[in-house]
DNA sequence: TAAAGTATTTAAAACGTTTTAAGGATTGCG
DNA sequence: CGCAATCCTTAAAACGTTTTAAATACTTTA
């Protein structure tokens, strides 16, 4: 049985109300009464009971985080940022990491049951509309993190257009004239196109999966610079290019995206567009806290950054 | 404002007590009353308030998970397992992922404040004794996951002795006679030694960091098989061995540990001792739930498994 | 039909906190 | 000294649930 306000009150011969007031730094309670109370609370290691408090305040100081997977450190670092900012605000972070579609509904249910004050999402979950309707009906604030929905909820996301520009500009500045670009992320593609247009170069060849490159490279052997969707795709692309008898970066340069830890390992050393993962998480939680506090928040784009390693170089052949 | 038991009671002209009893499937309430109540609860999307409930039951149905980092997918997969099992038991998972020592105390504080029913730890945190004393004083159950302390708390961990045996036996069966083994994990080292002794082979050379291998390989050029501490260390070892002018696996074989996702990528293809990461997480949560339920639990060792890829082969030279 | 038994419902208290309005002391001022 | 003003403290209600013991309704049984 833990120490309660009543117990403190009993021991000091004051009322529970006074204790509560004192512990909440209410200016109405006398200096030395307050001091006495705080001293005893400290000594007995009093911790306010979240149930009693929540019942009254209708706040749980709990936030939910839902993501498909944190494997490979991308969402891991985001979660780091979220958790850190949450803890600083005395918020607990309830995580629901799951790929299995049928488990998402149950995670949302748990978030609701545990009375989270808000939810951060790293996926759009458009096929779970019914469950999210419940969240909205309860007016539980939501923030999208590293993804965005059709517009009703605020989001934090890397400026993908700029990222695409950065990737293409880097390749162009190295002397590459004919590029290829993964078309999965529309904004990055748009940025890529923009850079190419500015230099009056031919449009990049488009691909979705790494394997598409086999035929693309055969059709257009002039391609020397590739923008991949992610560092993970860079691995795939590297393998495919090498299986075509070409070398990285001598014959073909690759720019990845994300700046995952494995891009740094000696065997790979990928040039990439870094996303500020931890900052994205911190910002998302920050925004959620503001939303919970009743403030209006606006979506934010975070700055990507070019990290040059060994997968890009000037093209050997012109 | 959400629907409460009182509201349901009002609408159906019964007492709140009846509603509570009905929703908890108490046999005392009449069949059709119960049916009516459940139907309305369903229709109005009633969700029991965790504060009211927790105040009464003294349970939060919240568990805490504390880990140093989930980067690189090892603890990520463990967390997956924990979360899945937690959700199945209607438990929320509060995560405190942090490397920063000064943030650990604050995470524990948050766990206590939010009234978690139990805590899973993936690190021993021996220098945070004061904070953990508070946890113990409150009799909050704890389970160690993929680590173990000096004995007071139950743990789940891979059978490292067996893992060490597996690694050495594999190398020996390929024909390697002189081995090296990372000595960081004592049980794995013991398993390694055991296998070597069984075959009456010379004891393995010991190293801690990958860089130690530079001098070790020079002192003992007969070494052809290496057991690394982890797949991550395998990367380092590979790089060092190659920088010594030797090839993997032609000249030197490497066995890693963990079976992380990157061990599968084409550039690496590491032979490794796989740890059942997800199962470890599931088991840890299972044990915690039993502990919370008042049962006695015993620690468990999970089976490691040899995964043969391309970093091991029979030694070229005898 | 009264008594005894069973089935169903309910009032009330409890859990720990915060908050509001009112209460009691003390002080200052005329 | 009396009245107001100020300062400090407190009783009581509220939040939503569960639980216990008591109350009510309905069946049997004699």
mmCIF file of N, CA, C and O in Angstrom, chain A residues 1 45 47 50-52 54-55 58-62 70-73 76 79-80 84 87 90-95 97-99 103 107 109-110 113-115 134 137-138 235 238-239 261-262 265-267, chain B residues 1 45 47 50-52 54-55 58-62 70-73 76 79-80 84 87 90-95 97 99 103 107 109-110 113-115 134 137-138 235 238-239 261-262 265-267:
data_model
loop_
_atom_site.group_PDB
_atom_site.id
_atom_site.type_symbol
_atom_site.label_atom_id
_atom_site.label_comp_id
_atom_site.label_asym_id
_atom_site.label_seq_id
_atom_site.Cartn_x
_atom_site.Cartn_y
_atom_site.Cartn_z
ATOM 1 N N UNK A 1 0.853 -1.217 0.000
ATOM 2 C CA UNK A 1 0.000 0.000 0.000
ATOM 3 C C UNK A 1 0.879 1.253 0.000
ATOM 4 O O UNK A 1 1.722 1.443 0.869
ATOM 5 N N UNK A 45 8.411 9.315 0.447
ATOM 6 C CA UNK A 45 8.437 8.975 -0.967
ATOM 7 C C UNK A 45 7.026 8.915 -1.558
ATOM 8 O O UNK A 45 6.643 7.948 -2.202
ATOM 9 N N UNK A 47 4.108 9.465 -3.999
ATOM 10 C CA UNK A 47 3.899 9.665 -5.436
ATOM 11 C C UNK A 47 2.398 9.765 -5.661
ATOM 12 O O UNK A 47 1.653 8.885 -5.235
ATOM 13 N N UNK A 50 -2.066 8.187 -9.950
ATOM 14 C CA UNK A 50 -2.518 8.647 -11.254
ATOM 15 C C UNK A 50 -4.008 8.404 -11.480
ATOM 16 O O UNK A 50 -4.634 9.095 -12.260
ATOM 17 N N UNK A 51 -4.558 7.433 -10.801
ATOM 18 C CA UNK A 51 -5.980 7.134 -10.988
ATOM 19 C C UNK A 51 -6.828 8.210 -10.341
ATOM 20 O O UNK A 51 -7.732 8.767 -10.949
ATOM 21 N N UNK A 52 -6.514 8.469 -9.088
ATOM 22 C CA UNK A 52 -7.261 9.492 -8.392
ATOM 23 C C UNK A 52 -7.151 10.806 -9.135
ATOM 24 O O UNK A 52 -8.138 11.495 -9.392
ATOM 25 N N UNK A 54 -6.279 11.310 -12.310
ATOM 26 C CA UNK A 54 -6.861 11.282 -13.646
ATOM 27 C C UNK A 54 -8.368 11.376 -13.612
ATOM 28 O O UNK A 54 -8.999 12.012 -14.460
ATOM 29 N N UNK A 55 -8.936 10.763 -12.609
ATOM 30 C CA UNK A 55 -10.386 10.780 -12.469
ATOM 31 C C UNK A 55 -10.857 12.223 -12.365
ATOM 32 O O UNK A 55 -11.868 12.618 -12.941
ATOM 33 N N UNK A 58 -9.163 14.350 -15.639
ATOM 34 C CA UNK A 58 -9.483 13.798 -16.940
ATOM 35 C C UNK A 58 -8.266 13.810 -17.871
ATOM 36 O O UNK A 58 -8.397 13.958 -19.064
ATOM 37 N N UNK A 59 -7.116 13.707 -17.268
ATOM 38 C CA UNK A 59 -5.890 13.591 -18.061
ATOM 39 C C UNK A 59 -5.102 12.393 -17.579
ATOM 40 O O UNK A 59 -4.996 12.171 -16.375
ATOM 41 N N UNK A 60 -4.531 11.662 -18.501
ATOM 42 C CA UNK A 60 -3.768 10.487 -18.099
ATOM 43 C C UNK A 60 -2.272 10.759 -18.136
ATOM 44 O O UNK A 60 -1.488 10.027 -17.564
ATOM 45 N N UNK A 61 -1.889 11.829 -18.837
ATOM 46 C CA UNK A 61 -0.471 12.070 -19.084
ATOM 47 C C UNK A 61 0.163 10.846 -19.729
ATOM 48 O O UNK A 61 1.253 10.415 -19.351
ATOM 49 N N UNK A 62 -0.566 10.303 -20.666
ATOM 50 C CA UNK A 62 -0.120 9.149 -21.426
ATOM 51 C C UNK A 62 -0.320 9.489 -22.899
ATOM 52 O O UNK A 62 -1.333 10.088 -23.267
ATOM 53 N N UNK A 70 9.682 -0.819 -36.077
ATOM 54 C CA UNK A 70 10.791 0.085 -35.847
ATOM 55 C C UNK A 70 12.085 -0.565 -36.310
ATOM 56 O O UNK A 70 13.161 -0.080 -36.052
ATOM 57 N N UNK A 71 11.942 -1.669 -36.997
ATOM 58 C CA UNK A 71 13.122 -2.391 -37.461
ATOM 59 C C UNK A 71 14.024 -1.538 -38.332
ATOM 60 O O UNK A 71 13.562 -0.786 -39.170
ATOM 61 N N UNK A 72 15.302 -1.716 -38.133
ATOM 62 C CA UNK A 72 16.257 -1.050 -39.002
ATOM 63 C C UNK A 72 16.545 0.362 -38.562
ATOM 64 O O UNK A 72 17.162 1.118 -39.270
ATOM 65 N N UNK A 73 16.055 0.721 -37.394
ATOM 66 C CA UNK A 73 16.451 1.948 -36.723
ATOM 67 C C UNK A 73 15.813 3.244 -37.201
ATOM 68 O O UNK A 73 16.030 4.276 -36.593
ATOM 69 N N UNK A 76 12.884 3.649 -34.846
ATOM 70 C CA UNK A 76 13.506 3.550 -33.541
ATOM 71 C C UNK A 76 13.996 4.917 -33.106
ATOM 72 O O UNK A 76 13.712 5.383 -31.992
ATOM 73 N N UNK A 79 11.196 7.200 -32.386
ATOM 74 C CA UNK A 79 10.599 6.879 -31.101
ATOM 75 C C UNK A 79 11.441 7.424 -29.954
ATOM 76 O O UNK A 79 10.916 7.879 -28.948
ATOM 77 N N UNK A 80 12.748 7.355 -30.139
ATOM 78 C CA UNK A 80 13.673 7.942 -29.183
ATOM 79 C C UNK A 80 13.313 9.396 -28.939
ATOM 80 O O UNK A 80 13.200 9.852 -27.805
ATOM 81 N N UNK A 84 11.717 10.882 -25.473
ATOM 82 C CA UNK A 84 12.498 11.851 -24.721
ATOM 83 C C UNK A 84 11.668 13.091 -24.397
ATOM 84 O O UNK A 84 11.627 13.546 -23.257
ATOM 85 N N UNK A 87 8.882 12.214 -21.906
ATOM 86 C CA UNK A 87 9.360 12.076 -20.534
ATOM 87 C C UNK A 87 9.618 13.441 -19.916
ATOM 88 O O UNK A 87 9.308 13.665 -18.749
ATOM 89 N N UNK A 90 6.740 14.732 -18.439
ATOM 90 C CA UNK A 90 6.119 13.780 -17.515
ATOM 91 C C UNK A 90 5.027 12.947 -18.168
ATOM 92 O O UNK A 90 4.067 12.549 -17.513
ATOM 93 N N UNK A 91 5.210 12.708 -19.433
ATOM 94 C CA UNK A 91 4.250 11.877 -20.151
ATOM 95 C C UNK A 91 4.811 10.475 -20.344
ATOM 96 O O UNK A 91 5.990 10.302 -20.628
ATOM 97 N N UNK A 92 3.963 9.492 -20.178
ATOM 98 C CA UNK A 92 4.347 8.117 -20.480
ATOM 99 C C UNK A 92 4.035 7.839 -21.934
ATOM 100 O O UNK A 92 3.102 8.419 -22.482
ATOM 101 N N UNK A 93 4.839 6.992 -22.556
ATOM 102 C CA UNK A 93 4.616 6.690 -23.967
ATOM 103 C C UNK A 93 4.177 5.244 -24.143
ATOM 104 O O UNK A 93 4.927 4.311 -23.870
ATOM 105 N N UNK A 94 2.946 5.095 -24.586
ATOM 106 C CA UNK A 94 2.379 3.777 -24.831
ATOM 107 C C UNK A 94 2.663 3.415 -26.281
ATOM 108 O O UNK A 94 2.214 4.111 -27.184
ATOM 109 N N UNK A 95 3.402 2.347 -26.525
ATOM 110 C CA UNK A 95 3.739 2.050 -27.913
ATOM 111 C C UNK A 95 2.992 0.838 -28.445
ATOM 112 O O UNK A 95 2.809 -0.158 -27.757
ATOM 113 N N UNK A 97 3.669 -1.216 -31.595
ATOM 114 C CA UNK A 97 4.455 -1.471 -32.785
ATOM 115 C C UNK A 97 3.986 -2.775 -33.385
ATOM 116 O O UNK A 97 4.163 -3.839 -32.791
ATOM 117 N N UNK A 98 3.376 -2.705 -34.534
ATOM 118 C CA UNK A 98 2.887 -3.937 -35.119
ATOM 119 C C UNK A 98 2.690 -3.822 -36.619
ATOM 120 O O UNK A 98 2.305 -2.779 -37.129
ATOM 121 N N UNK A 99 3.013 -4.874 -37.298
ATOM 122 C CA UNK A 99 2.833 -4.905 -38.735
ATOM 123 C C UNK A 99 1.471 -5.525 -39.056
ATOM 124 O O UNK A 99 0.857 -5.232 -40.051
ATOM 125 N N UNK A 103 -3.977 -6.397 -35.680
ATOM 126 C CA UNK A 103 -3.604 -6.010 -34.321
ATOM 127 C C UNK A 103 -3.727 -4.504 -34.117
ATOM 128 O O UNK A 103 -3.639 -4.014 -33.002
ATOM 129 N N UNK A 107 -4.740 -2.314 -30.775
ATOM 130 C CA UNK A 107 -3.858 -1.315 -30.186
ATOM 131 C C UNK A 107 -4.616 -0.019 -29.931
ATOM 132 O O UNK A 107 -4.492 0.589 -28.874
ATOM 133 N N UNK A 109 -7.712 0.276 -29.480
ATOM 134 C CA UNK A 109 -8.629 0.000 -28.366
ATOM 135 C C UNK A 109 -7.894 0.191 -27.041
ATOM 136 O O UNK A 109 -8.408 0.820 -26.115
ATOM 137 N N UNK A 110 -6.687 -0.349 -26.971
ATOM 138 C CA UNK A 110 -5.913 -0.211 -25.740
ATOM 139 C C UNK A 110 -5.594 1.253 -25.459
ATOM 140 O O UNK A 110 -5.702 1.722 -24.333
ATOM 141 N N UNK A 113 -8.732 2.707 -24.070
ATOM 142 C CA UNK A 113 -8.984 2.182 -22.718
ATOM 143 C C UNK A 113 -8.079 2.806 -21.672
ATOM 144 O O UNK A 113 -8.504 3.065 -20.556
ATOM 145 N N UNK A 114 -6.812 2.985 -22.055
ATOM 146 C CA UNK A 114 -5.886 3.544 -21.083
ATOM 147 C C UNK A 114 -5.973 5.066 -21.037
ATOM 148 O O UNK A 114 -5.165 5.725 -20.402
ATOM 149 N N UNK A 115 -6.941 5.597 -21.774
ATOM 150 C CA UNK A 115 -7.175 7.038 -21.726
ATOM 151 C C UNK A 115 -5.995 7.890 -22.159
ATOM 152 O O UNK A 115 -5.685 8.890 -21.505
ATOM 153 N N UNK A 134 -13.612 6.285 -33.843
ATOM 154 C CA UNK A 134 -13.809 6.282 -32.392
ATOM 155 C C UNK A 134 -12.863 7.259 -31.721
ATOM 156 O O UNK A 134 -13.223 7.957 -30.789
ATOM 157 N N UNK A 137 -14.162 10.683 -32.393
ATOM 158 C CA UNK A 137 -15.371 10.981 -31.641
ATOM 159 C C UNK A 137 -15.025 11.381 -30.209
ATOM 160 O O UNK A 137 -15.689 12.205 -29.600
ATOM 161 N N UNK A 138 -13.950 10.788 -29.700
ATOM 162 C CA UNK A 138 -13.528 11.132 -28.349
ATOM 163 C C UNK A 138 -12.639 12.373 -28.329
ATOM 164 O O UNK A 138 -12.120 12.758 -27.281
ATOM 165 N N UNK A 235 20.961 -0.722 -51.034
ATOM 166 C CA UNK A 235 21.638 -2.017 -50.952
ATOM 167 C C UNK A 235 21.213 -2.879 -52.129
ATOM 168 O O UNK A 235 22.045 -3.482 -52.817
ATOM 169 N N UNK A 238 22.545 -1.462 -55.404
ATOM 170 C CA UNK A 238 23.976 -1.741 -55.524
ATOM 171 C C UNK A 238 24.194 -3.165 -56.042
ATOM 172 O O UNK A 238 24.977 -3.407 -56.971
ATOM 173 N N UNK A 239 23.472 -4.070 -55.434
ATOM 174 C CA UNK A 239 23.626 -5.471 -55.797
ATOM 175 C C UNK A 239 23.251 -5.704 -57.264
ATOM 176 O O UNK A 239 23.952 -6.408 -57.993
ATOM 177 N N UNK A 261 21.957 3.712 -39.950
ATOM 178 C CA UNK A 261 23.281 3.410 -39.399
ATOM 179 C C UNK A 261 24.109 2.530 -40.329
ATOM 180 O O UNK A 261 25.320 2.678 -40.427
ATOM 181 N N UNK A 262 23.475 1.611 -41.053
ATOM 182 C CA UNK A 262 24.261 0.687 -41.868
ATOM 183 C C UNK A 262 24.871 1.363 -43.092
ATOM 184 O O UNK A 262 25.756 0.807 -43.730
ATOM 185 N N UNK A 265 28.590 1.682 -42.589
ATOM 186 C CA UNK A 265 29.550 0.592 -42.445
ATOM 187 C C UNK A 265 30.452 0.507 -43.669
ATOM 188 O O UNK A 265 30.072 0.856 -44.788
ATOM 189 N N UNK A 266 31.649 0.067 -43.393
ATOM 190 C CA UNK A 266 32.724 0.047 -44.386
ATOM 191 C C UNK A 266 32.324 -0.586 -45.718
ATOM 192 O O UNK A 266 32.729 -0.130 -46.775
ATOM 193 N N UNK A 267 31.546 -1.663 -45.648
ATOM 194 C CA UNK A 267 31.191 -2.379 -46.864
ATOM 195 C C UNK A 267 30.272 -1.565 -47.775
ATOM 196 O O UNK A 267 30.167 -1.844 -48.960
ATOM 197 N N UNK B 1 -17.154 14.322 -23.564
ATOM 198 C CA UNK B 1 -17.488 13.480 -22.397
ATOM 199 C C UNK B 1 -17.904 12.085 -22.845
ATOM 200 O O UNK B 1 -18.820 11.931 -23.633
ATOM 201 N N UNK B 45 -20.953 2.594 -27.603
ATOM 202 C CA UNK B 45 -19.507 2.465 -27.617
ATOM 203 C C UNK B 45 -18.895 2.780 -26.259
ATOM 204 O O UNK B 45 -17.982 3.584 -26.129
ATOM 205 N N UNK B 47 -16.697 2.465 -23.130
ATOM 206 C CA UNK B 47 -15.384 1.931 -22.768
ATOM 207 C C UNK B 47 -15.172 2.238 -21.297
ATOM 208 O O UNK B 47 -15.283 3.394 -20.894
ATOM 209 N N UNK B 50 -10.497 3.779 -17.203
ATOM 210 C CA UNK B 50 -9.380 3.111 -16.528
ATOM 211 C C UNK B 50 -9.058 3.728 -15.173
ATOM 212 O O UNK B 50 -8.522 3.068 -14.306
ATOM 213 N N UNK B 51 -9.394 4.984 -15.003
ATOM 214 C CA UNK B 51 -9.104 5.625 -13.725
ATOM 215 C C UNK B 51 -10.037 5.102 -12.648
ATOM 216 O O UNK B 51 -9.603 4.696 -11.572
ATOM 217 N N UNK B 52 -11.308 5.138 -12.950
ATOM 218 C CA UNK B 52 -12.278 4.644 -11.982
ATOM 219 C C UNK B 52 -11.971 3.210 -11.629
ATOM 220 O O UNK B 52 -11.932 2.822 -10.459
ATOM 221 N N UNK B 54 -9.117 1.548 -12.064
ATOM 222 C CA UNK B 54 -7.821 1.356 -11.427
ATOM 223 C C UNK B 54 -7.849 1.748 -9.961
ATOM 224 O O UNK B 54 -7.218 1.127 -9.115
ATOM 225 N N UNK B 55 -8.610 2.778 -9.675
ATOM 226 C CA UNK B 55 -8.711 3.262 -8.302
ATOM 227 C C UNK B 55 -9.246 2.134 -7.424
ATOM 228 O O UNK B 55 -8.804 1.919 -6.304
ATOM 229 N N UNK B 58 -6.826 -1.299 -8.160
ATOM 230 C CA UNK B 58 -5.400 -1.082 -7.925
ATOM 231 C C UNK B 58 -4.549 -1.734 -9.014
ATOM 232 O O UNK B 58 -3.455 -2.194 -8.768
ATOM 233 N N UNK B 59 -5.122 -1.834 -10.183
ATOM 234 C CA UNK B 59 -4.353 -2.330 -11.327
ATOM 235 C C UNK B 59 -4.482 -1.340 -12.466
ATOM 236 O O UNK B 59 -5.554 -0.818 -12.728
ATOM 237 N N UNK B 60 -3.374 -1.142 -13.170
ATOM 238 C CA UNK B 60 -3.421 -0.194 -14.275
ATOM 239 C C UNK B 60 -3.503 -0.917 -15.609
ATOM 240 O O UNK B 60 -3.848 -0.334 -16.619
ATOM 241 N N UNK B 61 -3.163 -2.188 -15.602
ATOM 242 C CA UNK B 61 -3.061 -2.935 -16.862
ATOM 243 C C UNK B 61 -2.074 -2.215 -17.782
ATOM 244 O O UNK B 61 -2.311 -2.058 -18.987
ATOM 245 N N UNK B 62 -1.007 -1.768 -17.178
ATOM 246 C CA UNK B 62 0.073 -1.103 -17.895
ATOM 247 C C UNK B 62 1.373 -1.796 -17.489
ATOM 248 O O UNK B 62 1.561 -2.131 -16.325
ATOM 249 N N UNK B 70 16.903 0.495 -29.065
ATOM 250 C CA UNK B 70 16.382 -0.589 -29.870
ATOM 251 C C UNK B 70 17.004 -0.540 -31.261
ATOM 252 O O UNK B 70 16.598 -1.241 -32.156
ATOM 253 N N UNK B 71 18.016 0.325 -31.408
ATOM 254 C CA UNK B 71 18.652 0.478 -32.711
ATOM 255 C C UNK B 71 19.201 -0.830 -33.247
ATOM 256 O O UNK B 71 19.769 -1.619 -32.516
ATOM 257 N N UNK B 72 19.038 -1.014 -34.532
ATOM 258 C CA UNK B 72 19.638 -2.173 -35.162
ATOM 259 C C UNK B 72 18.785 -3.401 -35.046
ATOM 260 O O UNK B 72 19.220 -4.487 -35.346
ATOM 261 N N UNK B 73 17.588 -3.222 -34.579
ATOM 262 C CA UNK B 73 16.546 -4.241 -34.638
ATOM 263 C C UNK B 73 16.606 -5.365 -33.607
ATOM 264 O O UNK B 73 15.702 -6.174 -33.554
ATOM 265 N N UNK B 76 14.292 -4.144 -30.895
ATOM 266 C CA UNK B 76 13.071 -3.859 -31.617
ATOM 267 C C UNK B 76 12.222 -5.117 -31.698
ATOM 268 O O UNK B 76 11.028 -5.117 -31.380
ATOM 269 N N UNK B 79 10.883 -6.110 -28.412
ATOM 270 C CA UNK B 79 9.771 -5.252 -28.034
ATOM 271 C C UNK B 79 8.496 -5.662 -28.762
ATOM 272 O O UNK B 79 7.406 -5.597 -28.209
ATOM 273 N N UNK B 80 8.667 -6.050 -30.009
ATOM 274 C CA UNK B 80 7.555 -6.568 -30.789
ATOM 275 C C UNK B 80 6.871 -7.701 -30.036
ATOM 276 O O UNK B 80 5.653 -7.726 -29.874
ATOM 277 N N UNK B 84 3.154 -7.531 -28.351
ATOM 278 C CA UNK B 84 2.119 -8.416 -28.861
ATOM 279 C C UNK B 84 1.448 -9.181 -27.722
ATOM 280 O O UNK B 84 0.223 -9.239 -27.632
ATOM 281 N N UNK B 87 -0.590 -6.795 -25.522
ATOM 282 C CA UNK B 87 -1.864 -6.407 -26.125
ATOM 283 C C UNK B 87 -2.885 -7.531 -26.014
ATOM 284 O O UNK B 87 -4.062 -7.294 -25.747
ATOM 285 N N UNK B 90 -4.636 -7.366 -22.981
ATOM 286 C CA UNK B 90 -5.208 -6.041 -22.751
ATOM 287 C C UNK B 90 -4.300 -5.149 -21.917
ATOM 288 O O UNK B 90 -4.768 -4.296 -21.183
ATOM 289 N N UNK B 91 -3.031 -5.372 -22.059
ATOM 290 C CA UNK B 91 -2.067 -4.552 -21.343
ATOM 291 C C UNK B 91 -1.468 -3.510 -22.288
ATOM 292 O O UNK B 91 -1.160 -3.801 -23.436
ATOM 293 N N UNK B 92 -1.300 -2.311 -21.786
ATOM 294 C CA UNK B 92 -0.612 -1.281 -22.536
ATOM 295 C C UNK B 92 0.862 -1.357 -22.219
ATOM 296 O O UNK B 92 1.228 -1.741 -21.105
ATOM 297 N N UNK B 93 1.701 -1.026 -23.179
ATOM 298 C CA UNK B 93 3.140 -1.092 -22.947
ATOM 299 C C UNK B 93 3.765 0.294 -22.948
ATOM 300 O O UNK B 93 3.774 0.992 -23.957
ATOM 301 N N UNK B 94 4.266 0.673 -21.798
ATOM 302 C CA UNK B 94 4.912 1.966 -21.623
ATOM 303 C C UNK B 94 6.392 1.775 -21.887
ATOM 304 O O UNK B 94 7.042 1.011 -21.185
ATOM 305 N N UNK B 95 6.945 2.466 -22.886
ATOM 306 C CA UNK B 95 8.347 2.209 -23.194
ATOM 307 C C UNK B 95 9.242 3.364 -22.795
ATOM 308 O O UNK B 95 8.901 4.527 -22.976
ATOM 309 N N UNK B 97 12.864 4.038 -23.806
ATOM 310 C CA UNK B 97 14.064 3.672 -24.542
ATOM 311 C C UNK B 97 15.047 4.814 -24.441
ATOM 312 O O UNK B 97 14.799 5.892 -24.971
ATOM 313 N N UNK B 99 19.424 5.822 -23.819
ATOM 314 C CA UNK B 99 20.798 5.475 -23.543
ATOM 315 C C UNK B 99 21.313 6.355 -22.407
ATOM 316 O O UNK B 99 22.162 5.992 -21.645
ATOM 317 N N UNK B 103 18.496 9.851 -17.784
ATOM 318 C CA UNK B 103 17.068 9.782 -18.131
ATOM 319 C C UNK B 103 16.408 8.518 -17.582
ATOM 320 O O UNK B 103 15.197 8.383 -17.607
ATOM 321 N N UNK B 107 12.586 7.859 -16.211
ATOM 322 C CA UNK B 107 11.686 6.868 -16.794
ATOM 323 C C UNK B 107 11.057 6.012 -15.703
ATOM 324 O O UNK B 107 9.860 5.744 -15.716
ATOM 325 N N UNK B 109 10.616 6.833 -12.717
ATOM 326 C CA UNK B 109 9.666 7.695 -12.015
ATOM 327 C C UNK B 109 8.332 7.699 -12.753
ATOM 328 O O UNK B 109 7.266 7.572 -12.148
ATOM 329 N N UNK B 110 8.401 7.832 -14.061
ATOM 330 C CA UNK B 110 7.178 7.836 -14.855
ATOM 331 C C UNK B 110 6.451 6.498 -14.743
ATOM 332 O O UNK B 110 5.235 6.454 -14.589
ATOM 333 N N UNK B 113 4.742 6.568 -11.429
ATOM 334 C CA UNK B 113 3.630 7.520 -11.449
ATOM 335 C C UNK B 113 2.416 6.994 -12.198
ATOM 336 O O UNK B 113 1.282 7.228 -11.815
ATOM 337 N N UNK B 114 2.702 6.332 -13.316
ATOM 338 C CA UNK B 114 1.583 5.834 -14.118
ATOM 339 C C UNK B 114 1.070 4.507 -13.588
ATOM 340 O O UNK B 114 0.245 3.855 -14.210
ATOM 341 N N UNK B 115 1.620 4.104 -12.453
ATOM 342 C CA UNK B 115 1.143 2.895 -11.791
ATOM 343 C C UNK B 115 1.254 1.621 -12.609
ATOM 344 O O UNK B 115 0.323 0.814 -12.663
ATOM 345 N N UNK B 134 13.050 1.920 -4.963
ATOM 346 C CA UNK B 134 11.678 2.417 -4.878
ATOM 347 C C UNK B 134 10.711 1.447 -5.539
ATOM 348 O O UNK B 134 9.615 1.212 -5.057
ATOM 349 N N UNK B 137 10.325 -1.457 -3.241
ATOM 350 C CA UNK B 137 9.546 -1.134 -2.053
ATOM 351 C C UNK B 137 8.057 -1.181 -2.366
ATOM 352 O O UNK B 137 7.236 -1.528 -1.538
ATOM 353 N N UNK B 138 7.737 -0.804 -3.608
ATOM 354 C CA UNK B 138 6.324 -0.846 -4.009
ATOM 355 C C UNK B 138 5.906 -2.227 -4.484
ATOM 356 O O UNK B 138 4.797 -2.429 -4.947
ATOM 357 N N UNK B 235 30.884 -7.479 -38.606
ATOM 358 C CA UNK B 235 31.201 -6.486 -39.641
ATOM 359 C C UNK B 235 32.588 -5.919 -39.400
ATOM 360 O O UNK B 235 33.423 -5.840 -40.297
ATOM 361 N N UNK B 238 35.243 -8.592 -39.992
ATOM 362 C CA UNK B 238 35.433 -8.812 -41.424
ATOM 363 C C UNK B 238 36.350 -7.742 -42.007
ATOM 364 O O UNK B 238 37.302 -8.024 -42.737
ATOM 365 N N UNK B 239 36.065 -6.524 -41.642
ATOM 366 C CA UNK B 239 36.836 -5.412 -42.160
ATOM 367 C C UNK B 239 38.306 -5.511 -41.759
ATOM 368 O O UNK B 239 39.214 -5.298 -42.571
ATOM 369 N N UNK B 261 18.951 -8.516 -39.134
ATOM 370 C CA UNK B 261 18.499 -8.476 -40.526
ATOM 371 C C UNK B 261 19.639 -8.226 -41.507
ATOM 372 O O UNK B 261 19.669 -8.777 -42.605
ATOM 373 N N UNK B 262 20.623 -7.396 -41.102
ATOM 374 C CA UNK B 262 21.675 -7.053 -42.064
ATOM 375 C C UNK B 262 22.609 -8.219 -42.347
ATOM 376 O O UNK B 262 23.380 -8.191 -43.300
ATOM 377 N N UNK B 265 21.974 -9.515 -45.810
ATOM 378 C CA UNK B 265 22.166 -8.784 -47.062
ATOM 379 C C UNK B 265 23.343 -9.340 -47.851
ATOM 380 O O UNK B 265 24.307 -9.859 -47.302
ATOM 381 N N UNK B 266 23.189 -9.232 -49.152
ATOM 382 C CA UNK B 266 24.128 -9.836 -50.098
ATOM 383 C C UNK B 266 25.591 -9.525 -49.797
ATOM 384 O O UNK B 266 26.451 -10.377 -49.941
ATOM 385 N N UNK B 267 25.867 -8.296 -49.379
ATOM 386 C CA UNK B 267 27.248 -7.898 -49.170
ATOM 387 C C UNK B 267 27.879 -8.622 -47.979
ATOM 388 O O UNK B 267 29.090 -8.708 -47.868
#
